[in-house]
PDB file of C-alpha atoms and ligand atoms in Angstrom:
ATOM      1  CA  UNK A  70      99.421 132.043 120.394  1.00 91.00           C
ATOM      2  CA  UNK A  71     100.001 129.791 117.384  1.00 98.00           C
ATOM      3  CA  UNK A  72     102.041 130.686 114.332  1.00 98.00           C
ATOM      4  CA  UNK A  73      99.891 131.020 111.211  1.00 99.00           C
ATOM      5  CA  UNK A  74     101.197 129.635 107.921  1.00 99.00           C
ATOM      6  CA  UNK A  75      98.848 130.288 104.991  1.00 98.00           C
ATOM      7  CA  UNK A  76      99.266 127.710 102.226  1.00 98.00           C
ATOM      8  CA  UNK A  77      99.857 129.394  98.875  1.00 98.00           C
ATOM      9  CA  UNK A  78      98.439 126.330  97.138  1.00 98.00           C
ATOM     10  CA  UNK A  79      95.047 128.008  97.543  1.00 98.00           C
ATOM     11  CA  UNK A  80      96.247 131.394  96.241  1.00 98.00           C
ATOM     12  CA  UNK A  81      95.227 132.922  92.919  1.00 98.00           C
ATOM     13  CA  UNK A  82      98.045 131.884  90.579  1.00 97.00           C
ATOM     14  CA  UNK A  83      96.969 134.459  88.013  1.00 98.00           C
ATOM     15  CA  UNK A  84      97.725 137.194  90.520  1.00 97.00           C
ATOM     16  CA  UNK A  85     100.239 135.941  93.046  1.00 98.00           C
ATOM     17  CA  UNK A  86     101.612 139.425  93.567  1.00 98.00           C
ATOM     18  CA  UNK A  87      98.319 140.529  95.099  1.00 98.00           C
ATOM     19  CA  UNK A  88      98.162 137.523  97.417  1.00 98.00           C
ATOM     20  CA  UNK A  89     101.789 138.016  98.505  1.00 98.00           C
ATOM     21  CA  UNK A  90     101.128 141.694  99.229  1.00 98.00           C
ATOM     22  CA  UNK A  91      98.063 140.705 101.250  1.00 98.00           C
ATOM     23  CA  UNK A  92     100.054 138.127 103.252  1.00 98.00           C
ATOM     24  CA  UNK A  93     102.900 140.572 103.854  1.00 98.00           C
ATOM     25  CA  UNK A  94     100.441 143.091 105.299  1.00 98.00           C
ATOM     26  CA  UNK A  95      98.754 140.426 107.433  1.00 98.00           C
ATOM     27  CA  UNK A  96      99.709 138.805 110.715  1.00 98.00           C
ATOM     28  CA  UNK A  97     100.738 135.617 108.896  1.00 98.00           C
ATOM     29  CA  UNK A  98     104.006 134.283 110.296  1.00 98.00           C
ATOM     30  CA  UNK A  99     105.108 131.936 107.532  1.00 98.00           C
ATOM     31  CA  UNK A 100     104.458 131.238 103.856  1.00 98.00           C
ATOM     32  CA  UNK A 101     103.592 127.502 103.615  1.00 98.00           C
ATOM     33  CA  UNK A 102     104.715 126.251 100.196  1.00 98.00           C
ATOM     34  CA  UNK A 103     103.490 122.835  99.024  1.00 98.00           C
ATOM     35  CA  UNK A 104     105.692 121.011  96.524  1.00 98.00           C
ATOM     36  CA  UNK A 105     104.078 117.942  94.884  1.00 98.00           C
ATOM     37  CA  UNK A 106     105.652 115.586  92.371  1.00 98.00           C
ATOM     38  CA  UNK A 107     102.712 113.585  91.005  1.00 98.00           C
ATOM     39  CA  UNK A 108     104.322 110.410  92.346  1.00 98.00           C
ATOM     40  CA  UNK A 109     104.413 110.568  96.135  1.00 98.00           C
ATOM     41  CA  UNK A 110     101.056 112.345  95.948  1.00 98.00           C
ATOM     42  CA  UNK A 111      98.474 112.287  93.148  1.00 98.00           C
ATOM     43  CA  UNK A 112      98.917 115.934  92.225  1.00 98.00           C
ATOM     44  CA  UNK A 113     101.611 118.216  90.779  1.00 98.00           C
ATOM     45  CA  UNK A 114     102.098 121.745  92.097  1.00 98.00           C
ATOM     46  CA  UNK A 115     105.317 123.718  91.755  1.00 98.00           C
ATOM     47  CA  UNK A 116     109.046 123.539  92.425  1.00 98.00           C
ATOM     48  CA  UNK A 117     112.112 125.648  93.249  1.00 98.00           C
ATOM     49  CA  UNK A 118     111.484 128.172  90.484  1.00 98.00           C
ATOM     50  CA  UNK A 119     108.288 129.441  92.092  1.00 98.00           C
ATOM     51  CA  UNK A 120     109.780 129.298  95.599  1.00 98.00           C
ATOM     52  CA  UNK A 121     112.471 131.648  94.318  1.00 98.00           C
ATOM     53  CA  UNK A 122     109.752 134.154  93.317  1.00 98.00           C
ATOM     54  CA  UNK A 123     108.026 133.833  96.705  1.00 98.00           C
ATOM     55  CA  UNK A 124     111.381 134.364  98.431  1.00 98.00           C
ATOM     56  CA  UNK A 125     111.803 137.637  96.601  1.00 98.00           C
ATOM     57  CA  UNK A 126     108.230 138.677  97.395  1.00 98.00           C
ATOM     58  CA  UNK A 127     108.479 138.360 101.178  1.00 98.00           C
ATOM     59  CA  UNK A 128     110.727 138.540 104.199  1.00 98.00           C
ATOM     60  CA  UNK A 129     108.515 136.067 106.062  1.00 98.00           C
ATOM     61  CA  UNK A 130     109.735 132.544 106.769  1.00 98.00           C
ATOM     62  CA  UNK A 131     109.421 130.262 103.726  1.00 98.00           C
ATOM     63  CA  UNK A 132     108.193 126.919 105.049  1.00 99.00           C
ATOM     64  CA  UNK A 133     108.586 124.401 102.230  1.00 99.00           C
ATOM     65  CA  UNK A 134     106.614 121.149 102.491  1.00 99.00           C
ATOM     66  CA  UNK A 135     108.038 118.547 100.112  1.00 99.00           C
ATOM     67  CA  UNK A 136     105.526 115.900  99.059  1.00 98.00           C
ATOM     68  CA  UNK A 137     108.059 114.282  96.753  1.00 98.00           C
ATOM     69  CA  UNK A 138     110.105 111.118  96.351  1.00 98.00           C
ATOM     70  CA  UNK A 139     113.887 111.392  96.621  1.00 98.00           C
ATOM     71  CA  UNK A 140     113.964 114.791  98.359  1.00 98.00           C
ATOM     72  CA  UNK A 141     117.769 114.429  98.639  1.00 98.00           C
ATOM     73  CA  UNK A 142     118.010 115.196  94.916  1.00 98.00           C
ATOM     74  CA  UNK A 143     116.381 118.601  95.388  1.00 98.00           C
ATOM     75  CA  UNK A 144     117.388 119.858  98.871  1.00 98.00           C
ATOM     76  CA  UNK A 145     120.160 122.031  97.467  1.00 98.00           C
ATOM     77  CA  UNK A 146     117.884 123.545  94.836  1.00 98.00           C
ATOM     78  CA  UNK A 147     115.346 124.481  97.519  1.00 98.00           C
ATOM     79  CA  UNK A 148     118.097 126.025  99.630  1.00 98.00           C
ATOM     80  CA  UNK A 149     119.218 128.094  96.639  1.00 98.00           C
ATOM     81  CA  UNK A 150     115.605 129.109  96.024  1.00 98.00           C
ATOM     82  CA  UNK A 151     115.431 130.490  99.553  1.00 98.00           C
ATOM     83  CA  UNK A 152     113.670 127.910 101.735  1.00 98.00           C
ATOM     84  CA  UNK A 153     114.084 128.523 105.476  1.00 98.00           C
ATOM     85  CA  UNK A 154     112.412 125.295 106.600  1.00 99.00           C
ATOM     86  CA  UNK A 155     112.503 122.131 104.502  1.00 99.00           C
ATOM     87  CA  UNK A 156     110.096 119.358 105.480  1.00 99.00           C
ATOM     88  CA  UNK A 157     110.310 115.850 104.041  1.00 99.00           C
ATOM     89  CA  UNK A 158     107.826 113.031 104.408  1.00 99.00           C
ATOM     90  CA  UNK A 159     108.708 110.113 106.665  1.00 98.00           C
ATOM     91  CA  UNK A 160     106.963 107.836 104.155  1.00 98.00           C
ATOM     92  CA  UNK A 161     109.204 109.042 101.299  1.00 98.00           C
ATOM     93  CA  UNK A 162     112.553 108.665 103.072  1.00 98.00           C
ATOM     94  CA  UNK A 163     114.272 105.302 103.484  1.00 98.00           C
ATOM     95  CA  UNK A 164     117.262 107.070 105.052  1.00 98.00           C
ATOM     96  CA  UNK A 165     115.456 109.786 106.961  1.00 98.00           C
ATOM     97  CA  UNK A 166     118.388 110.554 109.248  1.00 98.00           C
ATOM     98  CA  UNK A 167     120.581 111.175 106.221  1.00 98.00           C
ATOM     99  CA  UNK A 168     117.935 113.475 104.728  1.00 98.00           C
ATOM    100  CA  UNK A 169     117.784 115.468 107.959  1.00 98.00           C
ATOM    101  CA  UNK A 170     121.583 115.748 108.131  1.00 98.00           C
ATOM    102  CA  UNK A 171     121.617 117.023 104.559  1.00 98.00           C
ATOM    103  CA  UNK A 172     118.993 119.695 105.271  1.00 99.00           C
ATOM    104  CA  UNK A 173     120.773 120.861 108.435  1.00 98.00           C
ATOM    105  CA  UNK A 174     124.091 120.841 106.580  1.00 98.00           C
ATOM    106  CA  UNK A 175     122.540 123.252 104.082  1.00 98.00           C
ATOM    107  CA  UNK A 176     121.675 125.583 107.017  1.00 98.00           C
ATOM    108  CA  UNK A 177     117.925 125.106 106.803  1.00 99.00           C
ATOM    109  CA  UNK A 178     115.588 124.034 109.577  1.00 99.00           C
ATOM    110  CA  UNK A 179     114.484 120.434 109.123  1.00 99.00           C
ATOM    111  CA  UNK A 180     110.945 119.107 109.352  1.00 99.00           C
ATOM    112  CA  UNK A 181     109.389 115.660 109.099  1.00 99.00           C
ATOM    113  CA  UNK A 182     105.818 115.245 107.862  1.00 99.00           C
ATOM    114  CA  UNK A 183     103.637 112.266 108.756  1.00 99.00           C
ATOM    115  CA  UNK A 184     100.671 111.028 106.754  1.00 98.00           C
ATOM    116  CA  UNK A 185      97.427 110.500 108.694  1.00 98.00           C
ATOM    117  CA  UNK A 186      98.049 106.755 109.117  1.00 98.00           C
ATOM    118  CA  UNK A 187     101.625 107.061 110.396  1.00 98.00           C
ATOM    119  CA  UNK A 188     101.883 106.945 114.207  1.00 98.00           C
ATOM    120  CA  UNK A 189     103.863 109.644 115.991  1.00 98.00           C
ATOM    121  CA  UNK A 190     105.745 106.933 117.941  1.00 98.00           C
ATOM    122  CA  UNK A 191     108.009 106.314 114.911  1.00 98.00           C
ATOM    123  CA  UNK A 192     109.586 109.729 115.585  1.00 98.00           C
ATOM    124  CA  UNK A 193     111.166 108.550 118.836  1.00 96.00           C
ATOM    125  CA  UNK A 194     114.711 108.249 117.462  1.00 96.00           C
ATOM    126  CA  UNK A 195     114.685 111.280 115.174  1.00 98.00           C
ATOM    127  CA  UNK A 196     112.837 113.864 117.286  1.00 98.00           C
ATOM    128  CA  UNK A 197     116.043 115.205 118.860  1.00 98.00           C
ATOM    129  CA  UNK A 198     117.478 115.962 115.401  1.00 98.00           C
ATOM    130  CA  UNK A 199     114.624 117.988 113.911  1.00 98.00           C
ATOM    131  CA  UNK A 200     112.992 121.402 114.276  1.00 98.00           C
ATOM    132  CA  UNK A 201     109.443 120.664 113.195  1.00 99.00           C
ATOM    133  CA  UNK A 202     106.921 117.857 112.829  1.00 99.00           C
ATOM    134  CA  UNK A 203     104.174 118.424 110.266  1.00 99.00           C
ATOM    135  CA  UNK A 204     101.187 116.268 111.118  1.00 99.00           C
ATOM    136  CA  UNK A 205      99.014 115.819 108.050  1.00 99.00           C
ATOM    137  CA  UNK A 206      95.403 116.177 109.090  1.00 98.00           C
ATOM    138  CA  UNK A 207      94.233 115.274 105.566  1.00 98.00           C
ATOM    139  CA  UNK A 208      95.725 112.920 103.003  1.00 98.00           C
ATOM    140  CA  UNK A 209      98.337 115.050 101.247  1.00 98.00           C
ATOM    141  CA  UNK A 210      97.824 116.206  97.686  1.00 98.00           C
ATOM    142  CA  UNK A 211      94.985 118.700  97.693  1.00 97.00           C
ATOM    143  CA  UNK A 212      93.729 121.748  99.545  1.00 97.00           C
ATOM    144  CA  UNK A 213      90.164 122.092 100.724  1.00 97.00           C
ATOM    145  CA  UNK A 214      89.709 118.677 102.383  1.00 98.00           C
ATOM    146  CA  UNK A 215      88.103 117.986 105.772  1.00 98.00           C
ATOM    147  CA  UNK A 216      90.138 117.725 108.977  1.00 98.00           C
ATOM    148  CA  UNK A 217      90.644 114.130 110.190  1.00 98.00           C
ATOM    149  CA  UNK A 218      89.626 114.376 113.843  1.00 98.00           C
ATOM    150  CA  UNK A 219      91.914 111.565 115.049  1.00 98.00           C
ATOM    151  CA  UNK A 220      94.771 114.030 114.442  1.00 98.00           C
ATOM    152  CA  UNK A 221      93.903 115.612 117.805  1.00 98.00           C
ATOM    153  CA  UNK A 222      95.038 112.413 119.569  1.00 98.00           C
ATOM    154  CA  UNK A 223      98.273 112.450 117.571  1.00 98.00           C
ATOM    155  CA  UNK A 224      98.954 116.064 118.541  1.00 98.00           C
ATOM    156  CA  UNK A 225      98.488 115.255 122.246  1.00 98.00           C
ATOM    157  CA  UNK A 226     100.757 112.195 122.058  1.00 98.00           C
ATOM    158  CA  UNK A 227     103.456 114.120 120.186  1.00 98.00           C
ATOM    159  CA  UNK A 228     103.237 117.083 122.575  1.00 98.00           C
ATOM    160  CA  UNK A 229     103.886 114.645 125.420  1.00 98.00           C
ATOM    161  CA  UNK A 230     106.912 113.120 123.647  1.00 98.00           C
ATOM    162  CA  UNK A 231     108.412 116.553 122.956  1.00 98.00           C
ATOM    163  CA  UNK A 232     107.792 117.906 126.451  1.00 98.00           C
ATOM    164  CA  UNK A 233     109.083 114.773 128.188  1.00 97.00           C
ATOM    165  CA  UNK A 234     112.414 115.216 126.420  1.00 96.00           C
ATOM    166  CA  UNK A 235     112.339 119.033 126.842  1.00 98.00           C
ATOM    167  CA  UNK A 236     112.879 119.445 123.117  1.00 98.00           C
ATOM    168  CA  UNK A 237     112.332 122.567 121.045  1.00 98.00           C
ATOM    169  CA  UNK A 238     110.390 120.958 118.198  1.00 98.00           C
ATOM    170  CA  UNK A 239     107.362 122.682 116.708  1.00 98.00           C
ATOM    171  CA  UNK A 240     104.154 120.813 115.901  1.00 99.00           C
ATOM    172  CA  UNK A 241     102.570 122.003 112.655  1.00 99.00           C
ATOM    173  CA  UNK A 242      99.082 120.927 111.595  1.00 99.00           C
ATOM    174  CA  UNK A 243      98.401 120.781 107.883  1.00 98.00           C
ATOM    175  CA  UNK A 244      95.011 120.252 106.261  1.00 98.00           C
ATOM    176  CA  UNK A 245      91.421 121.195 106.970  1.00 98.00           C
ATOM    177  CA  UNK A 246      92.204 123.854 109.576  1.00 98.00           C
ATOM    178  CA  UNK A 247      89.221 126.194 110.021  1.00 98.00           C
ATOM    179  CA  UNK A 248      88.129 128.974 112.369  1.00 98.00           C
ATOM    180  CA  UNK A 249      85.875 126.370 114.025  1.00 98.00           C
ATOM    181  CA  UNK A 250      88.472 123.682 114.788  1.00 98.00           C
ATOM    182  CA  UNK A 251      91.574 125.848 115.338  1.00 98.00           C
ATOM    183  CA  UNK A 252      91.007 126.187 119.097  1.00 98.00           C
ATOM    184  CA  UNK A 253      90.814 122.436 119.670  1.00 98.00           C
ATOM    185  CA  UNK A 254      93.983 121.984 117.590  1.00 98.00           C
ATOM    186  CA  UNK A 255      95.871 124.599 119.615  1.00 98.00           C
ATOM    187  CA  UNK A 256      94.512 123.226 122.903  1.00 98.00           C
ATOM    188  CA  UNK A 257      95.798 119.773 121.917  1.00 98.00           C
ATOM    189  CA  UNK A 258      99.310 121.231 121.678  1.00 98.00           C
ATOM    190  CA  UNK A 259      99.922 122.545 118.151  1.00 98.00           C
ATOM    191  CA  UNK A 260     102.367 125.419 117.542  1.00 98.00           C
ATOM    192  CA  UNK A 261     101.774 126.164 113.845  1.00 99.00           C
ATOM    193  CA  UNK A 262      98.530 126.165 111.870  1.00 98.00           C
ATOM    194  CA  UNK A 263      98.663 125.796 108.097  1.00 98.00           C
ATOM    195  CA  UNK A 264      95.558 127.207 106.426  1.00 98.00           C
ATOM    196  CA  UNK A 265      94.854 127.214 102.702  1.00 98.00           C
ATOM    197  CA  UNK A 266      91.208 127.441 101.803  1.00 98.00           C
ATOM    198  CA  UNK A 267      90.204 128.952 105.144  1.00 98.00           C
ATOM    199  CA  UNK A 268      92.383 131.976 104.358  1.00 98.00           C
ATOM    200  CA  UNK A 269      92.243 132.343 100.587  1.00 98.00           C
ATOM    201  CA  UNK A 270      88.583 131.507 100.024  1.00 98.00           C
ATOM    202  CA  UNK A 271      87.387 133.801 102.780  1.00 98.00           C
ATOM    203  CA  UNK A 272      85.811 137.196 102.053  1.00 98.00           C
ATOM    204  CA  UNK A 273      88.575 139.001 103.932  1.00 98.00           C
ATOM    205  CA  UNK A 274      91.802 136.959 104.203  1.00 98.00           C
ATOM    206  CA  UNK A 275      93.583 139.557 106.366  1.00 98.00           C
ATOM    207  CA  UNK A 276      90.769 139.434 108.933  1.00 98.00           C
ATOM    208  CA  UNK A 277      90.692 135.620 108.776  1.00 98.00           C
ATOM    209  CA  UNK A 278      94.417 135.453 109.501  1.00 98.00           C
ATOM    210  CA  UNK A 279      93.932 137.891 112.397  1.00 98.00           C
ATOM    211  CA  UNK A 280      91.078 135.745 113.702  1.00 98.00           C
ATOM    212  CA  UNK A 281      93.243 132.601 113.568  1.00 98.00           C
ATOM    213  CA  UNK A 282      96.069 134.482 115.247  1.00 98.00           C
ATOM    214  CA  UNK A 283      93.865 135.660 118.096  1.00 98.00           C
ATOM    215  CA  UNK A 284      92.698 132.138 119.079  1.00 96.00           C
TER     216      UNK A 284
HETATM  217  C1  DX5 B  94      97.844 119.345 101.320  1.00 62.85           C
HETATM  218  C2  DX5 B  94      98.814 120.454 101.580  1.00 62.85           C
HETATM  219  C3  DX5 B  94      98.237 121.508 102.449  1.00 62.85           C
HETATM  220  C4  DX5 B  94      97.035 122.226 101.843  1.00 62.85           C
HETATM  221  C5  DX5 B  94      96.186 122.742 102.965  1.00 62.85           C
HETATM  222  O1  DX5 B  94      98.496 118.285 100.741  1.00 62.85           O
HETATM  223  O2  DX5 B  94      99.977 119.962 102.247  1.00 62.85           O
HETATM  224  O3  DX5 B  94      99.212 122.443 102.876  1.00 62.85           O
HETATM  225  O4  DX5 B  94      97.399 123.259 100.996  1.00 62.85           O
HETATM  226  O5  DX5 B  94      95.034 123.268 102.441  1.00 62.85           O
HETATM  227  P1  DX5 B  94      93.700 123.430 103.292  1.00 62.85           P
HETATM  228  O6  DX5 B  94      94.024 124.309 104.463  1.00 62.85           O
HETATM  229  O7  DX5 B  94      92.745 124.048 102.337  1.00 62.85           O
HETATM  230  O8  DX5 B  94      93.280 122.047 103.745  1.00 62.85           O
HETATM  231 ZN1   ZN B  95     101.389 121.420 103.236  1.00 62.85          ZN
END
């Protein structure tokens, strides 16, 4: 059974309280919170201030996905805001190991996200130091895009790397997850499904989360 992490990027920002209440009553495991800086990705979303509100609205795990340059400048602010998991992009970190050490030193779980073009093989010498790999199955920046099917091969290859080393690293899939492709993603070896539009644009988000959970 996969963990389900609805992405609040697709929530109704005029009534976040209602969406948080819905998520809290649902079988969702994590809040997936997408931070974008308008530089690493061509969109701007929100920062620590809003994460702080989400933290106060839920006891679920706050899974913060940083799509920003220089994440080292903000790790402490996200810790203060209440992030449980802090994920940085491989492509944004020249000194990735240092970034991971910083996140762990702040007592958060550390994740590394890979863009669709980045091979999972580059994780070989960092995998033992992290808690989560976020495989982007769309180009980061926007919700509502279509799943890039080659991601399934990346999931299988990463699953093999993790299992061969008997590591406890979760594989999270982010972008274009639907009720139709979720089974193939889980079968390939994913542990966590992020879902934005599939949850928030559905007629009954609570039922959609339950349906994803039951796959
Ligand atoms: C994209 C974000 C995703 C996005 C997923 O850059 O990282 O988390 O919100 O949205 P959907 O599920 O609609 O593709
Ligand atoms: Zn994300």
